[in-house]
Amino acid sequence: MIIVIGNNGQLAKALRNIKSDDELIFLGRQDIDITDSQKLQETLNQFSVTAIINASAYTAVDKAESEPEAAYLLNDTAVANLARFCKKQQIHFVHVSTDYVFGGHKGSPYLPDDGYAPQSVYGASKMAGEQAIREIYPEHSCIIRTSWVYSCEGNNFVKTMLKLMNEKPELSVIDDQIGTPTSANGLAKVCLLAARNNIAGIHHFTDAGVASWYDFAVSIQQLAQQKALLCQVIPIKPISTYEYPTPAKRPAYSVLDKKSLMDSFRIQPRHWQKELSLVLDEISQSRPE
């Protein structure tokens, strides 16, 4: 039995949609308090657990700047609690982390063992969670770093862009932050593989290819137009990070090197535009006639 911590987020919902022989139990906020070590143990001891996938996190990047305690509680304290439970029970632990643990100044894809240099409270809190796992239970834990996750569910860049493209006469989108969009569907499959096969270590997973947020937005419009998801086509203007200041600082370049994951998991990620097309198909199918 694999326990998924999280119920309503993009990753948890993508895991729920995977057709698998594995028994997955989803525990949301109303089912388990991962910030309380004692309560966490009492809840999880009710199950015959073989692995835990942590699909929960504090992900409000800008809000974290004014709520550091809340960010660290979910991204550090709760992660340490889960790692200790997994160590005590000798079960595998899969945890999802982020490209925001890096500084963004390297200029070439980040390797799993590159040094930390978070630029935000969110990034620092995710770094702290990783460090807790590496200190407590590195031998049977898998940290999967990813970036720019989206799906047909919840709030994400793709759904926000579709909404704005149907409402606004034009859009301005940042073109000097470079990374890789990642469909939650592919990420979910990787997490399940790690849990099922007891793969340990730190690995990077994103879809294939590289893009700026501007590139991503342009592709969303082009593909959504083809799939009749937009009622209009609007101009999209590239702008700099300087022109669109945010409370949290983002890495300028956070492409992740996926070689160790491709070798360990024996998978080849699909290009982000291919995955985007598939997710837009899901959004189209879920819309009322």
PDB file of C-alpha atoms in Angstrom, residues 27 34 48 78 119 152 184 198 224 243 252 255:
ATOM      1  CA  LEU A  27      -4.672  11.497   2.831  1.00  0.00           C
ATOM      2  CA  ILE A  34       1.742  16.012   9.008  1.00  0.00           C
ATOM      3  CA  SER A  48       0.068  -1.373   6.143  1.00  0.00           C
ATOM      4  CA  ALA A  78       6.270  18.252   8.060  1.00  0.00           C
ATOM      5  CA  GLN A 119      16.501  33.283  -3.854  1.00  0.00           C
ATOM      6  CA  CYS A 152      -5.988  20.388 -16.189  1.00  0.00           C
ATOM      7  CA  ALA A 184       1.708  16.793 -13.539  1.00  0.00           C
ATOM      8  CA  ASN A 198      12.496   1.812  -4.134  1.00  0.00           C
ATOM      9  CA  ALA A 224      -5.501  26.371 -27.529  1.00  0.00           C
ATOM     10  CA  GLU A 243       9.233  45.286 -15.649  1.00  0.00           C
ATOM     11  CA  ALA A 252      16.639  33.509 -14.065  1.00  0.00           C
ATOM     12  CA  VAL A 255      16.714  24.180 -16.423  1.00  0.00           C
TER      13      VAL A 255
END
